[in-house]
Coordinates of C-alpha atoms in Angstrom, one line a residue:
X1 CA -20.0 -44.7 27.5
X2 CA -21.3 -48.0 27.7
X3 CA -21.0 -48.5 24.0
X4 CA -17.4 -49.0 23.7
X5 CA -17.3 -49.7 19.9
X6 CA -14.7 -48.0 17.3
X7 CA -17.4 -47.5 15.3
X8 CA -19.2 -45.5 17.8
X9 CA -16.0 -43.4 18.3
X10 CA -15.7 -42.8 14.7
X11 CA -19.2 -41.3 14.4
X12 CA -18.6 -39.0 17.3
X13 CA -15.2 -37.8 15.9
X14 CA -17.2 -37.0 12.4
X15 CA -19.7 -35.3 14.6
X16 CA -17.0 -32.9 16.2
X17 CA -14.9 -32.7 13.0
X18 CA -18.2 -31.5 11.2
X19 CA -18.9 -28.7 13.6
X20 CA -15.2 -27.9 13.4
X21 CA -15.4 -27.4 9.7
X22 CA -19.1 -25.4 10.5
X23 CA -17.1 -23.0 12.8
X24 CA -14.0 -22.6 10.3
X25 CA -16.4 -21.9 7.7
X26 CA -18.2 -19.4 9.3
X27 CA -15.4 -17.5 10.4
X28 CA -14.0 -17.3 6.9
X29 CA -16.8 -16.4 5.0
X30 CA -19.3 -15.1 7.7
X31 CA -21.4 -13.0 4.9
X32 CA -22.0 -15.1 1.9
X33 CA -25.4 -14.8 0.7
X34 CA -27.7 -17.2 1.4
X35 CA -28.6 -20.7 0.8
X36 CA -25.4 -21.2 2.6
X37 CA -24.6 -24.5 1.1
X38 CA -20.9 -24.9 2.9
X39 CA -22.6 -24.2 6.2
X40 CA -25.5 -27.0 5.4
X41 CA -23.3 -29.3 4.2
X42 CA -20.9 -29.4 7.1
X43 CA -23.8 -29.6 9.3
X44 CA -25.7 -32.6 7.6
X45 CA -22.7 -34.5 7.8
X46 CA -22.5 -33.7 11.6
X47 CA -26.5 -34.9 11.7
X48 CA -25.9 -38.1 9.9
X49 CA -22.8 -38.6 12.4
X50 CA -25.3 -38.2 15.2
X51 CA -28.2 -40.3 13.8
X52 CA -25.3 -42.9 13.6
X53 CA -24.1 -42.7 17.3
X54 CA -27.8 -42.7 18.3
X55 CA -28.4 -46.2 16.4
X56 CA -25.4 -47.4 17.9
X57 CA -26.1 -46.3 21.4
X58 CA -29.7 -47.9 21.4
X59 CA -28.3 -51.5 20.4
X60 CA -29.5 -53.9 23.1
X61 CA -26.5 -53.4 26.2
X62 CA -26.5 -57.5 26.9
X63 CA -23.3 -59.1 26.0
X64 CA -21.3 -56.3 25.6
X65 CA -18.9 -57.2 28.6
X66 CA -18.1 -54.6 31.1
X67 CA -16.3 -52.1 28.9
X68 CA -13.3 -52.0 31.9
X69 CA -10.5 -49.6 30.9
X70 CA -7.7 -48.0 32.5
X71 CA -9.6 -44.7 33.0
X72 CA -13.0 -43.7 35.1
X73 CA -15.0 -43.7 32.2
X74 CA -18.2 -41.5 34.6
X75 CA -15.5 -38.6 34.1
X76 CA -14.8 -39.0 30.2
X77 CA -18.6 -39.5 29.7
X78 CA -19.7 -36.2 31.4
X79 CA -16.6 -34.6 29.8
X80 CA -17.9 -35.1 26.0
X81 CA -21.5 -34.3 27.2
X82 CA -20.3 -30.7 28.9
X83 CA -18.0 -30.2 25.9
X84 CA -21.1 -30.9 23.5
X85 CA -23.3 -28.5 25.5
X86 CA -20.9 -25.4 26.0
X87 CA -19.4 -25.6 22.3
X88 CA -23.0 -25.5 20.6
X89 CA -24.2 -21.8 21.5
X90 CA -20.8 -20.8 19.9
X91 CA -21.8 -22.9 17.0
X92 CA -25.5 -21.2 16.9
X93 CA -24.0 -18.0 17.1
X94 CA -21.6 -18.3 14.3
X95 CA -23.8 -19.8 12.0
X96 CA -26.8 -17.3 12.8
X97 CA -24.1 -14.5 12.0
X98 CA -22.9 -15.7 8.8
X99 CA -26.7 -15.8 7.8
X100 CA -27.4 -12.4 9.1
X101 CA -24.5 -10.6 8.0
X102 CA -24.5 -10.3 4.2
X103 CA -25.5 -6.5 3.3
X104 CA -27.4 -6.1 0.6
X105 CA -25.8 -2.7 -0.5
X106 CA -22.7 -4.4 -0.3
X107 CA -23.6 -7.8 -2.6
X108 CA -25.5 -5.0 -5.1
X109 CA -22.3 -3.1 -5.5
X110 CA -20.4 -6.4 -5.6
X111 CA -22.7 -7.7 -8.7
X112 CA -22.0 -4.7 -10.3
X113 CA -18.2 -5.5 -10.0
X114 CA -16.8 -3.9 -6.9
X115 CA -13.3 -2.4 -5.7
X116 CA -12.0 -1.4 -2.3
X117 CA -10.0 1.9 -2.4
X118 CA -9.0 4.3 0.0
X119 CA -9.9 8.0 0.0
X120 CA -9.3 10.7 2.4
X121 CA -11.8 12.5 4.5
X122 CA -12.3 16.2 3.1
X123 CA -14.1 17.1 5.9
X124 CA -15.6 16.6 9.0
X125 CA -19.2 17.8 9.3
X126 CA -20.3 16.7 13.0
X127 CA -19.2 13.7 15.2
X128 CA -20.6 12.3 18.3
X129 CA -19.0 10.2 20.6
X130 CA -21.3 6.8 21.5
X131 CA -20.7 4.0 24.0
X132 CA -18.0 3.7 26.9
X133 CA -15.0 1.8 27.6
X134 CA -13.9 -0.4 25.1
X135 CA -17.2 -0.1 23.7
X136 CA -16.8 3.7 22.6
X137 CA -17.4 4.4 19.1
X138 CA -17.7 7.6 16.9
X139 CA -20.7 8.3 14.7
X140 CA -19.9 11.1 12.5
X141 CA -20.7 13.2 9.2
X142 CA -18.1 13.1 7.1
X143 CA -17.3 14.5 3.2
X144 CA -15.4 11.9 0.8
X145 CA -14.7 11.7 -2.8
X146 CA -15.7 8.6 -4.5
X147 CA -13.2 7.6 -7.9
X148 CA -15.8 6.5 -10.5
X149 CA -14.7 6.1 -14.2
X150 CA -16.8 8.5 -15.1
X151 CA -15.3 11.2 -13.0
X152 CA -14.5 11.6 -9.2
X153 CA -18.2 12.5 -6.8
X154 CA -18.1 13.9 -3.9
X155 CA -20.5 12.9 -0.7
X156 CA -21.6 13.5 2.6
X157 CA -22.2 10.0 4.3
X158 CA -21.9 8.4 8.0
X159 CA -19.1 7.0 9.4
X160 CA -18.7 4.7 12.3
X161 CA -15.2 4.6 13.7
X162 CA -13.4 3.8 17.0
X163 CA -11.6 6.9 17.0
X164 CA -12.4 10.6 16.2
X165 CA -12.1 11.0 12.6
X166 CA -10.0 13.9 11.5
X167 CA -9.6 15.8 8.0
X168 CA -7.4 14.6 5.9
X169 CA -7.7 10.9 7.4
X170 CA -7.7 8.0 5.2
X171 CA -10.6 5.7 5.0
X172 CA -11.7 3.2 2.7
X173 CA -14.8 2.8 0.3
X174 CA -16.4 0.3 -1.6
X175 CA -17.9 1.1 -4.9
X176 CA -18.3 -0.4 -8.3
X177 CA -16.0 1.9 -10.4
X178 CA -18.4 1.5 -13.8
X179 CA -21.9 1.9 -11.8
X180 CA -22.2 5.1 -9.8
X181 CA -25.8 4.1 -9.2
X182 CA -25.0 1.0 -7.2
X183 CA -23.8 3.0 -4.4
X184 CA -20.9 2.7 -2.2
X185 CA -20.3 2.2 1.7
X186 CA -17.2 3.7 4.0
X187 CA -15.5 2.3 6.8
X188 CA -12.9 0.1 8.0
X189 CA -11.5 -2.1 5.1
X190 CA -11.6 -5.3 7.4
X191 CA -15.6 -4.3 7.5
X192 CA -16.1 -4.1 4.0
X193 CA -14.2 -7.3 2.7
X194 CA -16.4 -9.1 5.6
X195 CA -19.4 -7.7 4.4
X196 CA -18.7 -9.1 0.6
X197 CA -17.5 -12.6 1.9
X198 CA -14.3 -11.7 3.1
X199 CA -12.7 -13.3 6.6
X200 CA -14.1 -12.4 10.1
X201 CA -12.0 -9.6 11.9
X202 CA -9.2 -11.1 14.1
X203 CA -11.1 -10.1 17.5
X204 CA -13.9 -12.2 16.5
X205 CA -11.5 -15.5 15.4
X206 CA -9.4 -14.6 18.7
X207 CA -12.7 -14.5 20.9
X208 CA -14.1 -17.5 19.1
X209 CA -11.0 -19.7 19.2
X210 CA -10.5 -18.5 23.1
X211 CA -13.7 -19.9 24.2
X212 CA -13.6 -23.2 22.1
X213 CA -10.5 -23.6 23.5
X214 CA -11.5 -23.0 27.1
X215 CA -14.4 -25.9 26.5
X216 CA -11.9 -28.1 25.0
X217 CA -9.5 -27.7 28.1
X218 CA -12.6 -28.0 30.4
X219 CA -13.2 -31.4 28.7
X220 CA -9.5 -32.6 29.1
X221 CA -10.2 -31.7 32.6
X222 CA -12.5 -34.6 32.5
X223 CA -9.7 -36.8 31.1
X224 CA -7.1 -36.0 33.5
X225 CA -9.3 -36.8 36.3
X226 CA -10.4 -40.1 34.5
X227 CA -7.2 -41.6 35.6
X228 CA -7.2 -41.0 39.5
X229 CA -4.8 -44.5 39.8
X230 CA -2.5 -42.9 37.8
X231 CA -2.6 -39.8 39.9
X232 CA -1.4 -41.2 43.0
X233 CA 1.9 -41.2 42.9
X234 CA 2.1 -37.3 42.7
X235 CA -0.2 -37.3 45.9
X236 CA 2.3 -39.4 47.7
X237 CA 5.0 -37.2 46.3
X238 CA 2.7 -33.9 47.8
X239 CA 2.0 -36.0 51.2
X240 CA -1.5 -35.6 50.7
X241 CA -2.4 -39.0 49.8
X242 CA -4.1 -41.5 52.5
X243 CA -5.1 -44.8 52.7
X244 CA -7.2 -47.2 54.4
X245 CA -8.1 -51.1 53.9
X246 CA -11.9 -51.6 53.7
X247 CA -14.2 -54.3 53.1
X248 CA -17.7 -53.3 51.0
X249 CA -20.6 -54.6 53.0
X250 CA -23.4 -53.4 50.3
X251 CA -24.2 -50.8 47.7
X252 CA -27.2 -48.9 47.7
X253 CA -28.6 -45.0 46.6
X254 CA -28.7 -42.1 48.7
X255 CA -28.5 -38.5 48.9
X256 CA -24.8 -37.2 49.2
X257 CA -25.1 -35.1 52.7
X258 CA -21.7 -33.5 52.2
X259 CA -21.2 -32.8 48.7
X260 CA -17.9 -31.4 47.6
X261 CA -19.1 -28.0 48.2
X262 CA -21.1 -26.0 50.5
X263 CA -23.7 -26.0 47.9
X264 CA -26.6 -28.1 49.6
X265 CA -27.6 -31.1 46.9
X266 CA -31.0 -33.1 46.7
X267 CA -29.6 -35.2 43.9
X268 CA -29.7 -39.2 44.4
X269 CA -26.4 -41.2 43.8
X270 CA -25.0 -44.7 44.2
X271 CA -23.3 -45.1 47.2
X272 CA -21.0 -47.7 48.3
X273 CA -21.2 -48.9 52.0
X274 CA -17.8 -50.0 53.2
X275 CA -16.1 -51.1 56.6
X276 CA -12.2 -50.3 57.4
X277 CA -10.4 -53.4 58.6
X278 CA -7.5 -51.8 60.4
X279 CA -9.6 -52.4 64.0
X280 CA -11.3 -49.3 64.4
X281 CA -14.7 -50.5 63.1
X282 CA -15.1 -47.1 61.0
X283 CA -18.4 -47.1 58.6
X284 CA -17.5 -45.4 55.5
X285 CA -19.9 -44.3 52.4
X286 CA -18.3 -43.9 48.6
X287 CA -20.6 -42.1 46.4
X288 CA -20.3 -42.5 43.0
X289 CA -21.0 -40.4 39.7
X290 CA -25.2 -40.8 39.3
X291 CA -24.4 -42.4 36.0
X292 CA -23.1 -45.7 37.5
X293 CA -25.7 -48.0 37.6
X294 CA -25.9 -49.5 41.1
X295 CA -27.6 -52.8 40.8
X296 CA -24.6 -54.6 38.7
X297 CA -22.5 -52.9 40.8
X298 CA -24.1 -54.4 43.7
X299 CA -23.3 -58.0 42.6
X300 CA -19.8 -57.4 41.4
X301 CA -18.8 -55.7 44.9
X302 CA -20.7 -57.5 47.4
X303 CA -18.2 -58.8 50.4
X304 CA -15.1 -57.4 48.3
X305 CA -11.9 -56.2 49.9
X306 CA -9.7 -53.3 48.5
X307 CA -8.1 -50.3 49.6
X308 CA -9.4 -46.6 49.6
X309 CA -7.0 -44.2 48.7
X310 CA -8.2 -40.5 49.3
X311 CA -7.2 -36.6 49.4
X312 CA -8.7 -34.8 52.3
X313 CA -10.9 -32.2 50.6
X314 CA -9.1 -28.3 50.6
X315 CA -12.2 -26.2 51.3
X316 CA -13.1 -24.5 54.1
X317 CA -16.3 -26.4 55.1
X318 CA -17.9 -27.6 58.4
X319 CA -17.4 -31.2 57.5
X320 CA -13.9 -31.1 55.9
X321 CA -12.2 -33.8 57.7
X322 CA -14.9 -36.6 57.5
X323 CA -14.7 -36.3 53.8
X324 CA -12.5 -36.3 50.8
X325 CA -11.9 -37.2 47.1
X326 CA -10.7 -40.9 46.5
X327 CA -10.5 -44.2 44.5
X328 CA -11.3 -47.6 45.8
X329 CA -8.9 -50.1 44.1
X330 CA -10.4 -53.9 45.0
X331 CA -7.4 -56.4 45.7
X332 CA -8.6 -58.2 42.1
X333 CA -7.5 -54.8 40.2
X334 CA -10.7 -53.2 39.7
X335 CA -11.5 -49.8 41.0
X336 CA -14.1 -47.2 41.4
X337 CA -13.6 -43.2 41.9
X338 CA -15.7 -41.4 43.9
X339 CA -16.3 -39.2 47.3
X340 CA -15.5 -40.9 50.5
X341 CA -17.5 -39.6 53.7
X342 CA -17.6 -41.0 57.2
X343 CA -21.2 -42.8 58.1
X344 CA -21.0 -40.9 61.1
X345 CA -20.6 -37.2 60.3
X346 CA -19.1 -36.4 63.7
X347 CA -16.2 -39.0 62.8
X348 CA -12.9 -38.3 61.1
X349 CA -11.2 -40.1 58.4
X350 CA -8.2 -41.8 59.1
X351 CA -5.0 -39.8 58.6
X352 CA -2.8 -42.9 57.8
X353 CA -0.3 -42.5 55.0
X354 CA 1.1 -44.7 52.8
X355 CA 4.3 -46.3 54.4
X356 CA 7.5 -47.1 52.4
X357 CA 6.6 -51.0 52.1
X358 CA 2.9 -50.2 50.5
X359 CA 3.0 -50.7 46.6
X360 CA 0.8 -48.3 44.9
X361 CA -1.4 -50.4 42.3
X362 CA 0.1 -50.3 38.8
X363 CA -1.8 -48.0 36.3
X364 CA -1.4 -50.5 33.6
X365 CA -3.0 -53.6 35.6
X366 CA -6.1 -52.0 37.1
X367 CA -9.2 -51.6 35.5
X368 CA -12.3 -49.4 36.0
X369 CA -15.4 -51.0 36.6
X370 CA -18.3 -50.2 34.2
X371 CA -21.0 -52.2 34.6
X372 CA -23.4 -52.8 31.5
X373 CA -26.3 -50.1 32.1
X374 CA -29.4 -49.6 29.9
X375 CA -30.0 -46.5 31.7
X376 CA -26.7 -45.1 30.9
X377 CA -27.4 -45.8 27.4
X378 CA -30.8 -44.3 27.5
X379 CA -29.3 -41.2 29.1
X380 CA -26.7 -40.7 26.4
X381 CA -29.5 -41.7 23.6
X382 CA -31.6 -38.9 25.0
X383 CA -28.7 -36.3 24.7
X384 CA -27.6 -37.2 21.3
X385 CA -31.1 -37.3 19.9
X386 CA -31.4 -33.5 21.1
X387 CA -28.2 -32.9 19.5
X388 CA -29.6 -34.4 16.3
X389 CA -32.7 -32.4 16.3
X390 CA -30.6 -29.3 17.0
X391 CA -28.8 -29.7 14.0
X392 CA -31.3 -29.3 11.1
X393 CA -32.9 -26.6 12.9
X394 CA -29.8 -24.7 12.7
X395 CA -29.4 -26.2 9.4
X396 CA -32.8 -24.1 7.9
X397 CA -31.1 -20.8 8.7
X398 CA -28.9 -21.3 5.9
X399 CA -31.4 -21.2 3.3
X400 CA -32.4 -17.6 5.0
X401 CA -35.8 -17.2 6.6
X402 CA -35.2 -13.6 7.6
X403 CA -33.3 -12.0 10.7
X404 CA -36.4 -12.9 13.0
X405 CA -36.4 -16.4 11.6
X406 CA -32.8 -16.8 11.8
X407 CA -32.7 -15.5 15.7
X408 CA -35.3 -17.9 16.8
X409 CA -34.2 -20.8 14.9
X410 CA -30.7 -20.3 16.6
X411 CA -32.4 -20.0 20.1
X412 CA -34.1 -22.7 19.6
X413 CA -31.6 -25.3 18.8
X414 CA -29.3 -24.1 21.8
X415 CA -32.2 -24.7 23.8
X416 CA -33.1 -28.0 22.6
X417 CA -29.7 -29.3 23.4
X418 CA -29.7 -27.8 26.9
X419 CA -33.2 -29.4 27.5
X420 CA -31.5 -32.6 26.2
X421 CA -28.8 -32.8 28.9
X422 CA -31.4 -31.7 31.4
X423 CA -33.7 -34.5 30.4
X424 CA -31.1 -37.1 30.6
X425 CA -30.1 -36.2 33.9
X426 CA -33.5 -36.3 35.2
X427 CA -33.8 -39.5 33.5
X428 CA -30.7 -40.9 35.5
X429 CA -32.3 -39.4 38.6
X430 CA -35.8 -41.3 38.2
X431 CA -33.8 -44.7 37.7
X432 CA -32.2 -43.9 41.0
X433 CA -35.3 -43.1 42.7
X434 CA -36.8 -46.1 41.8
X435 CA -33.4 -48.1 43.4
X436 CA -33.8 -46.2 46.4
X437 CA -37.4 -47.1 46.7
X438 CA -36.5 -50.9 46.3
X439 CA -33.6 -51.0 48.4
X440 CA -32.8 -53.3 51.6
X441 CA -32.3 -51.6 54.6
X442 CA -29.2 -53.2 55.1
X443 CA -27.8 -51.9 52.0
X444 CA -28.9 -47.8 52.4
X445 CA -31.3 -45.6 53.2
X446 CA -32.4 -42.2 51.7
X447 CA -32.6 -39.5 54.2
X448 CA -34.0 -36.5 53.0
X449 CA -34.0 -34.3 56.2

């Protein structure tokens, strides 16, 4: 992120902790009656943190310095945006589920002084299998006895179970011993406890944990990728790393016509123009993440010399020998990470490997170029603003707005976050289109064919 202040980091940390607390509370107490002040309080803390983050991001870019650090900031920035985007549907679902779960019948029993006790099925009157595979259940009508204080009452009632019920089998009943008129519920004990405020079942907790962990690991991938210089020794060990001395001839904007996958892309990206300095006059293009501001980068890199380290792409594409994932390390210790492509699609990237006398750059000494960028700050502002708008929308559901209203608001909050991410990317592309229309022919052209 452009704003590397500790205050912004603290705000984003508080935002993440508040959402984590929301998820935890929704799993521990998924069926308390509205208003859910516990969930509302966590969401509002998140809203305050998001608002503070927006304020910090909107501060003027000038005077901040280049924010250079050891890691490639573009990967880190995309990691937290993707993490928030992927996690929000889970947060919205859990809050909506917590609001929709309370059963009026269960809370009537709870208010009358509830008890959960086991009882035996006296007779199975009918049973029907519904669903298939893991979703298979049995819809049965059974006869059970409920031990009230005034005497045992026998009822014929419906029972949904995962396996076919048998006579004499044990089941559980939720009832008010001193109030037969309050009614009763029968079923699995976990389900009955959940109806009156107990924790969610183990399956829901496991699935939620697995999903959020997967999102977290994907975010970590962005952090792992953000240290491309630190990974160079591993490339040497596996004999995959290639090296080429280069000279920067210009920086422009263009469409990456040979993306890292076979999928066609029309996104504009900043592009560094380079020439090999080892005598073969090979012209190269080095594509960067679209969040990188090419205008100050052009001033910083003009005429600079350095070394391009890259790995040949392992996918089966027609242009595999002319492309590679790499990092450009300048002689002054700065670096950028991106996608290396030969200017001539028919030309192949050289296959030179670092010699035994070649010293790899020290990860502790190099710094990632992070040019001050109003467009980056604006893109981050747009996404954070969408997240800020989504939090209060979801918070309204905790006061009880009916089943339909809860579903609509939860879906709306997810759509707001997704649209915010899309609008942020669109804003970056608009900025690059302006740069492409103004750039000099010598520094790059946009090819649309």
